[in-house]
Coordinates of C-alpha atoms and ligand atoms in Angstrom, one line a residue:
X25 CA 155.1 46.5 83.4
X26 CA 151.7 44.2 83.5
X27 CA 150.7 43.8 80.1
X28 CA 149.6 46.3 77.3
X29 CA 146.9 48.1 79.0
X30 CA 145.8 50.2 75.3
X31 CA 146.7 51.1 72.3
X32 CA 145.8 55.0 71.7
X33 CA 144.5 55.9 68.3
X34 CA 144.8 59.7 67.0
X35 CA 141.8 60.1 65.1
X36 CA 139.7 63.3 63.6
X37 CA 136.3 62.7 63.5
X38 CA 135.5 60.2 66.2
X39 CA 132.2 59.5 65.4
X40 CA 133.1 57.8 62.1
X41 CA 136.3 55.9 63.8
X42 CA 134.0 54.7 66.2
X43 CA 131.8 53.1 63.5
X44 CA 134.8 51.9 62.0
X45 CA 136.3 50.2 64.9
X46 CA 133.4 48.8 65.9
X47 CA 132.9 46.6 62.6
X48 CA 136.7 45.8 62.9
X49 CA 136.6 44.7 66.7
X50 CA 133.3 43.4 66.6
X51 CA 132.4 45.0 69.8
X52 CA 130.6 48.7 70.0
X53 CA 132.8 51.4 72.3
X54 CA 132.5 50.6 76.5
X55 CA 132.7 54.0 77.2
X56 CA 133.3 57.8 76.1
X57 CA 134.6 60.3 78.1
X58 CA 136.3 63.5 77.7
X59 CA 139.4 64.6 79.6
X60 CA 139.2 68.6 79.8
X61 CA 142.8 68.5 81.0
X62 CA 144.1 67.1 78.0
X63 CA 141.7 68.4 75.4
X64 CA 140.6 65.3 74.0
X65 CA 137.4 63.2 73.7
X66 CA 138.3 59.5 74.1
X67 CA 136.0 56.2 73.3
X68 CA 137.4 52.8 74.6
X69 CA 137.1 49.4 73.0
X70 CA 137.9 45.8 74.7
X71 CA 140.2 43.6 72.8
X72 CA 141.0 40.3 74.3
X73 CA 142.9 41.5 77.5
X74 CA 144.2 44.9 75.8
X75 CA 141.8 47.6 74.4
X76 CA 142.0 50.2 71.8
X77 CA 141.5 53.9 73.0
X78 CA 140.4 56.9 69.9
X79 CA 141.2 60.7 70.8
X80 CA 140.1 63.2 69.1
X81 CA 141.1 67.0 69.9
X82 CA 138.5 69.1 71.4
X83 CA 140.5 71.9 69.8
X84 CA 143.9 73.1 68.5
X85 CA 146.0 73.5 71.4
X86 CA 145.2 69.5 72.0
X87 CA 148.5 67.3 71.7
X88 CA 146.3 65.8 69.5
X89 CA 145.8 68.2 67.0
X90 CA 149.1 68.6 66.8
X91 CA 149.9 65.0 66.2
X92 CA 147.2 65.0 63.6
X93 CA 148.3 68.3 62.0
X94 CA 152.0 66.7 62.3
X95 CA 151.4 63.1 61.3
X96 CA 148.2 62.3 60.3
X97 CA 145.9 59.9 62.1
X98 CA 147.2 56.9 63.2
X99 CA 149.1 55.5 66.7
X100 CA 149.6 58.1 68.8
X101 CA 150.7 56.2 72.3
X102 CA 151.1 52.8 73.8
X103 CA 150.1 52.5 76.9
X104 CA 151.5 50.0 79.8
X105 CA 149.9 48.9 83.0
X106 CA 151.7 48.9 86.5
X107 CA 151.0 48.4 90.0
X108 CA 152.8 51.3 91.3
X109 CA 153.1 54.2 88.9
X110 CA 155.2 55.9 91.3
X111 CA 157.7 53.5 91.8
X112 CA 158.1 53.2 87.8
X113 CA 158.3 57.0 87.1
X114 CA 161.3 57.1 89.4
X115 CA 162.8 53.9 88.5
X116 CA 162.5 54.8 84.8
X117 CA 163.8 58.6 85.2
X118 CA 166.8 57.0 87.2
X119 CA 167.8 54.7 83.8
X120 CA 167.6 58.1 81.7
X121 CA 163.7 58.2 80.1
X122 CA 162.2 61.8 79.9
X123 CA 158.9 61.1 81.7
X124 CA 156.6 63.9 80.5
X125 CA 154.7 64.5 84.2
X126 CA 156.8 63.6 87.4
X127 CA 153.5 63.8 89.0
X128 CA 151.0 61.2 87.4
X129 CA 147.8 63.2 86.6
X130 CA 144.2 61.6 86.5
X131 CA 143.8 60.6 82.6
X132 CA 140.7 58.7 80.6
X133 CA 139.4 55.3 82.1
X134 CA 139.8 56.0 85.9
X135 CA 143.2 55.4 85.3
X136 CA 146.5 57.9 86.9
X137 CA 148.9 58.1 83.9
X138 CA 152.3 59.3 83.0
X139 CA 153.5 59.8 79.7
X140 CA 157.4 59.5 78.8
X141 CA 158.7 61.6 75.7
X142 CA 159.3 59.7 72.6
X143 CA 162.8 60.1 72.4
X144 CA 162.9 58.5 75.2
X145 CA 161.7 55.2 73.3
X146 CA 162.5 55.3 69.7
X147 CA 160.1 57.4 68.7
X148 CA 157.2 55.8 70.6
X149 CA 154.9 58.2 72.9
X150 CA 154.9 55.9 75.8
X151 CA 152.0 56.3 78.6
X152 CA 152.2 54.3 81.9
X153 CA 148.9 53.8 83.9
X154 CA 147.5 52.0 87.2
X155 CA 143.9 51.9 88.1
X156 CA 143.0 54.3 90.6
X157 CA 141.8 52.6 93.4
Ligands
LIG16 ZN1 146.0 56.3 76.6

């Protein structure tokens, strides 16, 4: 694991938590995008070497809906950078973690990402990502 690559931020109206990240941070969003396959509309925000990512559902079958409807906004994920995210999905699956998607799937950011369950991690939603190339 690299560093911490972002910090993923369930939130409901993502117009208004982009306003209000962008006075905290001091920077305005980099990019928005949204990922069909997950049902979510993201906006990215640079911080230092790490960056903050907002989701909002594009409806309720979105995983984060459900967080929302669970838990409330708030953290939803941390995410990790890695060189080879192949390598780690087997290397982590061999020590016992529950990785979500044995095949990593193209997620926000040009980024292929794999998500492990949060049992797995104390109740953490852990995603791992590498740049696709
Ligand atoms: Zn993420």
């Amino acid at each position: 694991m690299n560093k911490i690559e972002h910090i993923g931020i369930a939130v409901k109206d993502l117009e208004a938590a982009n306003k209000t990240y962008e006075a905290l941070l001091g920077v305005a969003p980099y990019k928005s995008e949204t990922v069909e396959s997950e049902s979510v509309t993201t906006s990215f925000f640079h911080c230092g070497e790490s960056k903050i990512e907002l989701l909002e559902a594009l409806n309720e079958e979105s995983a984060i809906a459900k967080s929302i409807a669970k838990r409330g906004e708030g953290i939803h994920h941390i995410a990790f950078s890695v060189d080879n995210i192949e390598e780690e999905i087997q290397r982590l699956s061999k020590q016992g973690f529950v990785v979500l998607n044995e095949r990593p799937k193209k997620g926000a950011d040009n980024k292929w990402v794999a998500f492990l369950h949060p049992k797995s991690a104390n109740g953490v939603l852990v995603e791992l990502c590498q740049e696709i190339e």
